[in-house]
Structures are given as C-alpha cells and as structure tokens.
XYZ file of N, CA and C in Angstrom:
666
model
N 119.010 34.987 152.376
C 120.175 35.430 153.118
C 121.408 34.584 152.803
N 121.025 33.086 152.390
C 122.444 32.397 152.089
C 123.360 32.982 151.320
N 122.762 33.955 149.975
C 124.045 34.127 149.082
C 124.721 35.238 149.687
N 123.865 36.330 150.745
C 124.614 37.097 151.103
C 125.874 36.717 152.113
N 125.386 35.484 152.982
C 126.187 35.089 154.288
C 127.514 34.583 152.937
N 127.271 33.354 152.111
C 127.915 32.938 151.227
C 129.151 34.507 150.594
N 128.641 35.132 150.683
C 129.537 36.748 149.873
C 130.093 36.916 151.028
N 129.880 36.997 152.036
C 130.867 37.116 153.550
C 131.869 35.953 153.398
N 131.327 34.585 153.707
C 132.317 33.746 153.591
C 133.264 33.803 152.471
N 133.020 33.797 151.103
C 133.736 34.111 150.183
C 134.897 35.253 150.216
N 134.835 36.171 151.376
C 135.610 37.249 151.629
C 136.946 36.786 152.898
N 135.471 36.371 153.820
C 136.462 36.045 155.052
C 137.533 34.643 154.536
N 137.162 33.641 154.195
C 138.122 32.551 154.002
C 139.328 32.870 153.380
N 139.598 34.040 153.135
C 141.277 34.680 152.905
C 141.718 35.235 153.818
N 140.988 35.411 155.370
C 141.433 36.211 156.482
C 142.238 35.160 157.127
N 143.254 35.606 157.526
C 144.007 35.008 158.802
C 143.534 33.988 159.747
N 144.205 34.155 160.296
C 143.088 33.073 161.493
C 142.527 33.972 163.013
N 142.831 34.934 162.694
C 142.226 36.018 163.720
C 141.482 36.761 163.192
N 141.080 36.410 162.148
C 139.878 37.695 161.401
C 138.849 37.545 162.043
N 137.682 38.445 162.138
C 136.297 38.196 162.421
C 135.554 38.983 161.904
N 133.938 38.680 161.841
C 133.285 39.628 161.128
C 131.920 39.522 161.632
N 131.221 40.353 161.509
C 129.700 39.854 162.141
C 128.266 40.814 161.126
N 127.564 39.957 161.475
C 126.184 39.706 160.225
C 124.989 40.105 160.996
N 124.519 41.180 160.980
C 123.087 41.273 162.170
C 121.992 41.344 160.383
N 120.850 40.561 161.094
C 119.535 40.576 159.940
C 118.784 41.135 161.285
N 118.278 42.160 160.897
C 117.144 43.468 161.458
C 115.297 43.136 160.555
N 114.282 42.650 161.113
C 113.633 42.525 160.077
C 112.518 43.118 161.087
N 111.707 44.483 160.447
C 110.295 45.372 161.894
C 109.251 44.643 160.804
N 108.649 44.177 161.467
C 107.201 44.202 161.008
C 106.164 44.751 161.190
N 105.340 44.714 160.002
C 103.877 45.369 160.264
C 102.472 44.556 160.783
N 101.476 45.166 161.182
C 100.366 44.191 161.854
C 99.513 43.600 160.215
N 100.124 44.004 159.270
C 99.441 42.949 157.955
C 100.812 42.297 157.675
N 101.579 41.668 157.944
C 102.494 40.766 157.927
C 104.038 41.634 156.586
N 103.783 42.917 156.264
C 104.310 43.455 155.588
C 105.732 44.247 156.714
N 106.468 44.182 155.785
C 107.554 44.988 156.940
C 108.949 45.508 155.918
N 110.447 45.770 156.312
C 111.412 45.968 156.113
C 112.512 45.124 156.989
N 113.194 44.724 156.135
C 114.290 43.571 156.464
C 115.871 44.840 155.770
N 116.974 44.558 157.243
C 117.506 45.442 156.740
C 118.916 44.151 157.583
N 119.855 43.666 156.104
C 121.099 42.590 156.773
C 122.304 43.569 156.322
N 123.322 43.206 157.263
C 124.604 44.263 157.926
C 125.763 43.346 157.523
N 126.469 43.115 156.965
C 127.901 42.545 157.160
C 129.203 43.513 157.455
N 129.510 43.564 158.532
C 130.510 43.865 158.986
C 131.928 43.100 158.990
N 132.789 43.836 158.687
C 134.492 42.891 158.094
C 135.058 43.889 158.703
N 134.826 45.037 159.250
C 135.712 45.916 159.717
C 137.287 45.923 160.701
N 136.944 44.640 161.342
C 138.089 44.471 162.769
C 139.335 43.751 162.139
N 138.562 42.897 160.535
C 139.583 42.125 159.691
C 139.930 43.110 158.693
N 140.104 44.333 158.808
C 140.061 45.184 156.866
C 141.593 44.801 156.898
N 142.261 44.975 158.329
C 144.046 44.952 157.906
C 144.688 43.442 157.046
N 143.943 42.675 157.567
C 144.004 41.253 157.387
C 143.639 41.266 155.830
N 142.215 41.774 155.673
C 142.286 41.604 154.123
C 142.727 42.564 152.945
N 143.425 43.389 153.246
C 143.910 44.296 152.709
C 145.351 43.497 151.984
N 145.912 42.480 153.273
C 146.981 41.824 153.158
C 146.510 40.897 152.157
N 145.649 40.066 151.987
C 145.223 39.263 151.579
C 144.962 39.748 149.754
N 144.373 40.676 149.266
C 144.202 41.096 148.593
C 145.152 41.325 147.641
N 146.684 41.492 148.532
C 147.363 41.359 147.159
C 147.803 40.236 146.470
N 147.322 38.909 146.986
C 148.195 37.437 146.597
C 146.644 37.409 145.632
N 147.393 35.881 145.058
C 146.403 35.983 143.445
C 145.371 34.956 144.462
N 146.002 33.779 144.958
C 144.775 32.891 145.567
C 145.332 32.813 146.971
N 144.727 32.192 147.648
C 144.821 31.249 148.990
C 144.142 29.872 148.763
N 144.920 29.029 149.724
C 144.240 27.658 149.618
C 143.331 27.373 148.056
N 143.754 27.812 147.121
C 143.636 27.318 146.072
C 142.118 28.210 145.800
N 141.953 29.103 145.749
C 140.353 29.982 146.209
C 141.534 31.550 145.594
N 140.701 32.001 144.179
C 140.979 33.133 143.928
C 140.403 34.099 144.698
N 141.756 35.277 145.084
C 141.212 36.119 146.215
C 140.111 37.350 145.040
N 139.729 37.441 145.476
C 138.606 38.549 144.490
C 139.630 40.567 145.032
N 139.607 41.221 143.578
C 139.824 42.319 143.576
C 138.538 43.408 144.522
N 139.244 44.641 145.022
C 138.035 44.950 145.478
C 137.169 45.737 144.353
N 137.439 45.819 143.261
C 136.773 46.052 142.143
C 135.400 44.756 142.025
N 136.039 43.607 142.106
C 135.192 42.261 141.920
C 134.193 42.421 143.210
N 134.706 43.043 144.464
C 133.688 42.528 145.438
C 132.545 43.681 145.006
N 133.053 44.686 144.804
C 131.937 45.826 144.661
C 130.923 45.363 143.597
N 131.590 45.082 142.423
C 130.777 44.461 141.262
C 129.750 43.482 141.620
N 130.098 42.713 142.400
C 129.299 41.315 142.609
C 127.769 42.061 143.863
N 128.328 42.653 144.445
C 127.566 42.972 145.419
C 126.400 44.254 144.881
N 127.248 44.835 143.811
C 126.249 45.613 143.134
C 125.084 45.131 142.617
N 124.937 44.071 141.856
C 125.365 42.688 140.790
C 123.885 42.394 141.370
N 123.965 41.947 142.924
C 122.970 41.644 143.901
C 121.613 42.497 144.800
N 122.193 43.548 144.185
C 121.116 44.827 144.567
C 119.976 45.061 143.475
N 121.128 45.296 141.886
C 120.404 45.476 140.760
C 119.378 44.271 140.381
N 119.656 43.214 141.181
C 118.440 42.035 141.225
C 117.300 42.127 141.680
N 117.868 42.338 142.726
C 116.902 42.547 144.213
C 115.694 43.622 144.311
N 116.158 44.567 143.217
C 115.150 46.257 143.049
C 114.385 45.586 142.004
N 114.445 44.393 140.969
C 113.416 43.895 140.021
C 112.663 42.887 140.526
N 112.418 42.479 141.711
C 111.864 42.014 142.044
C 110.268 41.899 142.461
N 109.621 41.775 142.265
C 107.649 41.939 142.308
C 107.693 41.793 143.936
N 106.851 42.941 145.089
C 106.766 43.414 146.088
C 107.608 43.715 146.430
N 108.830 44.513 146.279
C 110.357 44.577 146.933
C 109.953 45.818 146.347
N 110.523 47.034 147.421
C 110.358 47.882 147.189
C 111.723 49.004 148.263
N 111.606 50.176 148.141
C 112.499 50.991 148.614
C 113.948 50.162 148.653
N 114.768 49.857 147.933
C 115.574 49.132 148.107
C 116.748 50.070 148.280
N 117.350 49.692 149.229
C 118.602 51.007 149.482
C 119.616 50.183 149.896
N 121.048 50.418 149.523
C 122.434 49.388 150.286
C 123.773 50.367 149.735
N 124.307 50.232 150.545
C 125.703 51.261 150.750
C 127.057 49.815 151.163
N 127.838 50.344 150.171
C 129.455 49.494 151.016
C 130.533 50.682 151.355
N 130.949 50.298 151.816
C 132.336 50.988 152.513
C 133.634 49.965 152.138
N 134.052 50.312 151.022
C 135.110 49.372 150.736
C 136.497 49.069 151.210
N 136.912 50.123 151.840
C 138.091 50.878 152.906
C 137.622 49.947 153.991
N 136.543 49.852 154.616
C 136.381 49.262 156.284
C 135.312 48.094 156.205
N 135.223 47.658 154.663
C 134.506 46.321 154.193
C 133.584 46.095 155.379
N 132.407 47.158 155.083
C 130.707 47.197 155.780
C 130.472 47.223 154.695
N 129.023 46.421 154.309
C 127.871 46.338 153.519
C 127.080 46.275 154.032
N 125.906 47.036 153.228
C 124.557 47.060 154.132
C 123.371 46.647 153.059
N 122.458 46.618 153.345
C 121.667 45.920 152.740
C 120.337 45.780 153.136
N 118.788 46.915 152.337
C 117.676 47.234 152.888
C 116.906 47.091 152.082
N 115.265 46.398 152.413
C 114.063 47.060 151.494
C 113.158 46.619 152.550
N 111.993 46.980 151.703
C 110.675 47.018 152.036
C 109.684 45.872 151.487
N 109.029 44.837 152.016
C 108.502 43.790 151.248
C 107.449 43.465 151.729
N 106.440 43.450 150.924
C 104.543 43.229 151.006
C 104.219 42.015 152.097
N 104.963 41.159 152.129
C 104.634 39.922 153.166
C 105.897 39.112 152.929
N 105.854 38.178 153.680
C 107.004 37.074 154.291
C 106.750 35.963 152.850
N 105.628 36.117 152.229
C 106.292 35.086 150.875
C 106.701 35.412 150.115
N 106.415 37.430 149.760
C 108.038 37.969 148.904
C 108.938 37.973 149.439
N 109.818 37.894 150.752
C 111.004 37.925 151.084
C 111.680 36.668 151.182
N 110.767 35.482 151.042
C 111.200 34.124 150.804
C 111.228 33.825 149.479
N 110.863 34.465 148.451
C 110.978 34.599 146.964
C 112.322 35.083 146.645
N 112.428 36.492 147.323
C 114.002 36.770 147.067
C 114.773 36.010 147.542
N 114.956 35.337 148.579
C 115.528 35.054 149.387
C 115.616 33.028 148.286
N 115.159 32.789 147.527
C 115.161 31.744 146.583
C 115.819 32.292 146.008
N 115.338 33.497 145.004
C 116.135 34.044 143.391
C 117.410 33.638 143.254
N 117.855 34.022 144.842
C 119.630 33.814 145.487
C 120.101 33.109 145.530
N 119.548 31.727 145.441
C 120.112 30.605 145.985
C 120.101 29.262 144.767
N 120.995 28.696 145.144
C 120.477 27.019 144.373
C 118.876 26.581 143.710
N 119.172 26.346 142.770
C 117.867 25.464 142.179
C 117.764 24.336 143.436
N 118.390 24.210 143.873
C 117.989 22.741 145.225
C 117.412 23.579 146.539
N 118.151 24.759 146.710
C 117.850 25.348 148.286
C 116.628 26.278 147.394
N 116.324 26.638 146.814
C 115.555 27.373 146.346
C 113.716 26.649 146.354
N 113.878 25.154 146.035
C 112.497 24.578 146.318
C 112.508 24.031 147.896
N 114.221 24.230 148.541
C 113.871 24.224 149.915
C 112.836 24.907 150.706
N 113.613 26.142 149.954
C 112.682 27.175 150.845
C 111.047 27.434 150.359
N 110.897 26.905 149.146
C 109.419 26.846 148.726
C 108.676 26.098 149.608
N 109.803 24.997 150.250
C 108.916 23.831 150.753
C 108.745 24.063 152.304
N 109.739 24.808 153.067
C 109.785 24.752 154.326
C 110.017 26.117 155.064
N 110.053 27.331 153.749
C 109.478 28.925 154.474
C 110.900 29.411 155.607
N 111.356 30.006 155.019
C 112.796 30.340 156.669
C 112.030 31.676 156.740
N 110.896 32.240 156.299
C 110.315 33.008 157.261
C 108.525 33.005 156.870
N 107.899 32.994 158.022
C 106.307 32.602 157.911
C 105.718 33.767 159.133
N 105.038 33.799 158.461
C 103.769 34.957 159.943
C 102.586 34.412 159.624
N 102.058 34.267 160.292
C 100.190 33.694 160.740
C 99.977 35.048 161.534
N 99.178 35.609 160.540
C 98.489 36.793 161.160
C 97.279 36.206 162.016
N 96.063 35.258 161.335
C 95.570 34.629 162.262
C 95.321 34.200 164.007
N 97.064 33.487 163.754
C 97.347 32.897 164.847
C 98.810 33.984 166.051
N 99.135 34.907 165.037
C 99.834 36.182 165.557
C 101.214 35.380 165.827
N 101.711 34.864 164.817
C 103.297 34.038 165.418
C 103.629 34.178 164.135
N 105.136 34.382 163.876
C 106.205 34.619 163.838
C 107.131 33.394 163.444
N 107.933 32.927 162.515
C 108.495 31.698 162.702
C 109.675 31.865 161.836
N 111.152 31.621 162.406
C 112.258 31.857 161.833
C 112.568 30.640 161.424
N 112.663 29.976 160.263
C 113.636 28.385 159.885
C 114.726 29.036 158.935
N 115.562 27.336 159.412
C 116.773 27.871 158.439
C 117.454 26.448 158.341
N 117.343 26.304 157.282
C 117.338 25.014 156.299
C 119.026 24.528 155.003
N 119.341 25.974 154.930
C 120.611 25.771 155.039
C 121.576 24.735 154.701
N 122.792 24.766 154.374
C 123.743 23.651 155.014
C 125.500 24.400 154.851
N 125.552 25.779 155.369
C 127.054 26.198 155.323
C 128.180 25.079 155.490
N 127.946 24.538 156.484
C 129.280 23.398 157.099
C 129.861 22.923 155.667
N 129.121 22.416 154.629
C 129.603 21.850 153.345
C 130.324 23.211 152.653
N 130.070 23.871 152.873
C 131.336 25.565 152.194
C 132.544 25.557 153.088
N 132.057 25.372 154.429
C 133.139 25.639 155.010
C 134.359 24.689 154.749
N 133.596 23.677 155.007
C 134.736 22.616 155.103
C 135.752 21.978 154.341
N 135.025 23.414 153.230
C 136.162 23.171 152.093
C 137.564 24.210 152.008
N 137.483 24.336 153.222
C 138.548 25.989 153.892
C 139.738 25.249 154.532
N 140.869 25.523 154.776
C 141.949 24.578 155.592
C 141.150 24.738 157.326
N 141.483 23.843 157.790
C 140.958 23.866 159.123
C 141.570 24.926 159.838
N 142.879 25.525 159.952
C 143.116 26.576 160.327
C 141.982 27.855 160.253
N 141.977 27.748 159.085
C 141.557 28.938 158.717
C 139.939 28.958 158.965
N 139.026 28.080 159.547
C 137.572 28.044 160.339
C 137.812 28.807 161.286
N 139.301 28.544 162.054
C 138.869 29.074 163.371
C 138.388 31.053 163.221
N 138.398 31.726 162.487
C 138.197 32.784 162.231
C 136.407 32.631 162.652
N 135.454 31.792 162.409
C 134.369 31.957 162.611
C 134.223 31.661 164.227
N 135.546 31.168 165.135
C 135.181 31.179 166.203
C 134.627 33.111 166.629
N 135.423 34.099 166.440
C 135.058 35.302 166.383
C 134.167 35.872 166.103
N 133.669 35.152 164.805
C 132.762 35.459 163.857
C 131.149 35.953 164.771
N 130.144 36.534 164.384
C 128.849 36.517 165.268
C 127.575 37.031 164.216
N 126.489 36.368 164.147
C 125.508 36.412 163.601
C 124.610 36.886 164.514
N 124.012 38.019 164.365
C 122.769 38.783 165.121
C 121.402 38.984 164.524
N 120.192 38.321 165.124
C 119.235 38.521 164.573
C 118.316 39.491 165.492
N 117.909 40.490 165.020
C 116.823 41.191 165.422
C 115.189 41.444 164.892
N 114.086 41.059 165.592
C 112.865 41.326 165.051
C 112.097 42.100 165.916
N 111.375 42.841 165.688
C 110.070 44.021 165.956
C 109.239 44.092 165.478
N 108.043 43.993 166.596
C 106.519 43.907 165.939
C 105.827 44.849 166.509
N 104.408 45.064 166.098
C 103.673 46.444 166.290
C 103.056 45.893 167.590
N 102.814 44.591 168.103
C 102.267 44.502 169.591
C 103.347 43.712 170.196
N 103.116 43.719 171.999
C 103.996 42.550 172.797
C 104.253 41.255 172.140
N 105.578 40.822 172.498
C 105.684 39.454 172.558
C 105.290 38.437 173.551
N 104.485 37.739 173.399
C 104.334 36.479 174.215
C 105.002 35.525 174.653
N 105.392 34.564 173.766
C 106.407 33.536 173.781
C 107.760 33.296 172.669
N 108.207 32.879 173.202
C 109.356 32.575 172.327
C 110.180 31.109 172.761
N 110.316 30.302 171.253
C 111.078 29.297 171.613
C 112.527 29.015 171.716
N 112.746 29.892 171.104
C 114.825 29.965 171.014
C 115.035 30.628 172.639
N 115.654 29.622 173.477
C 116.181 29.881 174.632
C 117.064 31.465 174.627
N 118.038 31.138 173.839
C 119.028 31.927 173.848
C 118.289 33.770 173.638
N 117.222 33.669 172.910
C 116.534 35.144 172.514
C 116.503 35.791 173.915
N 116.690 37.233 173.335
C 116.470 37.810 174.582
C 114.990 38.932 174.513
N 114.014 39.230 174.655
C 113.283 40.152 174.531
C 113.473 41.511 175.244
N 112.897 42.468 174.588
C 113.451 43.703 174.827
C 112.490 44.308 176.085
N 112.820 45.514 176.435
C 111.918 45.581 178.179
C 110.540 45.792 177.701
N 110.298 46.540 176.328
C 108.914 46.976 175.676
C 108.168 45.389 175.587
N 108.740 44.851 175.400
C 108.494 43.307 174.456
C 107.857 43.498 173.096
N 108.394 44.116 172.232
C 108.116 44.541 171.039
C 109.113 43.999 170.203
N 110.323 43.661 170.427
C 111.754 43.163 170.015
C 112.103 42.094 170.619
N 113.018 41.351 169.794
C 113.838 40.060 170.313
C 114.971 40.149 169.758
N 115.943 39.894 170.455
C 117.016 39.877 169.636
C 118.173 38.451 169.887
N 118.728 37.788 169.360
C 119.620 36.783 169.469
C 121.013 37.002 168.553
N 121.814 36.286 169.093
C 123.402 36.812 168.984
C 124.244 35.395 169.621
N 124.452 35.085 168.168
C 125.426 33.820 168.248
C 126.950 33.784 167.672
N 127.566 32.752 167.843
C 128.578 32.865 166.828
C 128.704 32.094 165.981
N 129.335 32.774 164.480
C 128.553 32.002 163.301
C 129.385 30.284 163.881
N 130.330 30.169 164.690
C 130.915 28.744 164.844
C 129.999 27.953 165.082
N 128.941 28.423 166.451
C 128.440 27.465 167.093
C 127.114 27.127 165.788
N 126.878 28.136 165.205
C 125.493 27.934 163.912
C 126.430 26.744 162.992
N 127.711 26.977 162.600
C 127.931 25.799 161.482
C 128.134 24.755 162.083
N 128.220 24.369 164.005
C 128.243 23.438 164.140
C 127.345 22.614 164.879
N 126.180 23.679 164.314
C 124.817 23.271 165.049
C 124.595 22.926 166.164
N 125.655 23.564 167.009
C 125.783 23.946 168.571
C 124.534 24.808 168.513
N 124.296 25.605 168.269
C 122.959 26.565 168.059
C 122.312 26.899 167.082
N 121.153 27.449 166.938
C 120.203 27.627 166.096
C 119.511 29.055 165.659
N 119.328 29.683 164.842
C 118.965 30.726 164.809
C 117.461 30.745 164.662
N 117.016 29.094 164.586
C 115.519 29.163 164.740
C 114.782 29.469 165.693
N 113.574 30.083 165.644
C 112.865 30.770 166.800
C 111.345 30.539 166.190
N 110.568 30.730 166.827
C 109.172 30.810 166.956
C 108.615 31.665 168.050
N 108.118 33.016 167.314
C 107.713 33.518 168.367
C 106.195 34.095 168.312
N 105.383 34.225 169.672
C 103.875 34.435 169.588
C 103.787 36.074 169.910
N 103.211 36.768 169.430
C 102.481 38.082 169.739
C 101.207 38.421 169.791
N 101.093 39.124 170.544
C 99.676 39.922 171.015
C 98.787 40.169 169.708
C-alpha cells in the first residue's frame, strides 16, 4: 500500500493548504485465508485546487506531474500488479476530471498480498515487510493481524510546513470482513459492525504521520 499512499502524497503536496483527500483499504476475506483487497483514493473535494496546481511547472521545488503522467504512472502500477503469481481478477478505474482511483484484485492468501505489497516498495521496506508481515491470518488460531511498519513522516517532512496542514483533512479508512463473528479486537478506535462480521476504522492521515494513531489492529474470529 505504501507506493500507492506515496502516489496520493505525490499528488496532494501541490494542493493548497485546504486540500483533502481520503484513502479507504476494503480487504473481505475467505475462511482459507484467501480474499479480495479493494484500496480507494479519493482527491475529489481538492480537483479545483489541483487543477490550479497543474498548470505551474513545480511547487516547493517538486515537479507538478501532467495529468497525462499521473494516468501513466498509475497505469504503470496495475500492468505490474496483473503479473504477479496468485493475484488475480485485477480490475482499477481513474476518473481523471474528479482524481478517484480505484484499485482491486483477488489474492490466494495474505503472503501474496504482502509480496505485492514488497514488489512496490524499497529494497529496505521490502525485507521489512518480509520480516514483520503488515498483513498475517492464523487460520489455526482464527486472528487477523494488521502491521504497518512504514515511515511516511520522512516524505512528508520534506513538504513546506504549510502545506502538511492539508493532511489535517486528509482521512485513511480501513475496512475488513470475515466469513464468521468477530471476537476481539485490539485497536480501540475500530468500530465493529452490528453482524460482527466487519470492522471498520477511520483516522486522519495527520494523526497516522504523527503517530497520534495507529492503523494497527489485531483481531480474533470465530
């Protein structure tokens, strides 16, 4: 998910200081640990903002990308993503007018989606995630475990300080669904759904880069 959040930031850090945008990761699972992960970036409330933005060559020293370039790059990231070994049904749509991207497949278990979820990233964050999993299921033990290992604050902080406050707006939504009840859950902030089949949490990306909150969770099912 970093290079995708990273392709958001890369967009938003030319927005104003009132831009906002928000990121929901949707991931249903199956009772053999197989499922569909489906992540949303929404820019829509900022399109006026970056529309403006779009015609200057840089900001803060950061070439603004054509929307020719964003489409390319994001294409760029799909045509990867469909060669991938267990990745399957891969489907993603942009809306370049109201800057939504979407972004879907289908994946055999939680250590192909942490495979892709490497391809994307740094040779350094990439044996991160070999080493410490930002997503794990114990069918066994019937839990669930979100990490996130990360380090945005070092991107950001290379933005004028003005221009962060845009992630005060900003909001990251995670949603998960499983084929039985939920039991427990450790992220305070989660909310479970009345079925208890779903959880969902909803932060703002501010308080995540300033590790005011966490998008980590651990959760137990039936």
């Amino acid at each position: 998910m970093k290079k995708f959040l990273l392709f958001v930031i890369g967009i938003c850090v030319v927005i104003s200081l009132t831009g906002c945008f928000e990121v929901v990761e949707e991931v249903s699972f199956n009772a053999d640990g197989s499922g569909t992960i489906n992540i949303t970036a929404n820019l829509s409330q900022s399109k006026s903002k970056i529309n403006a933005t779009l015609l200057l060559d840089s900001v803060n020293n950061q070439k603004v990308p054509t929307k020719d370039e964003i489409e390319n790059y994001f294409s760029d990231m799909v045509s990867r993503i469909k060669k991938m070994p267990g990745i399957k049904k891969v489907n993603s749509s942009i809306n370049i007018e109201e800057y939504i991207f979407t972004l879907s497949c289908d994946f055999d278990n939680v250590e192909t989606l942490n495979s892709v979820i490497a391809h994307f990233s740094s040779k350094r964050d990439a044996e991160m995630i070999k080493k410490y999993k930002h997503f794990a299921f114990d069918k066994a033990n019937k839990t669930f475990k979100r990490s996130y290992h990360y380090n945005l604050t070092d991107a950001v902080s290379k933005t004028e300080i003005e221009d962060r406050k845009l992630f005060d707006a900003a909001t990251i939504t995670t949603i998960y669904r499983f084929p039985t009840e939920i039991v427990s859950s450790t992220n305070s902030a989660a909310k479970i759904s009345k079925n208890k089949k779903a959880i969902m949490l909803r932060l703002t990306a501010a308080d995540v880069l300033k590790n005011n909150q966490s998008i980590k969770n651990t959760i137990k099912i039936n």
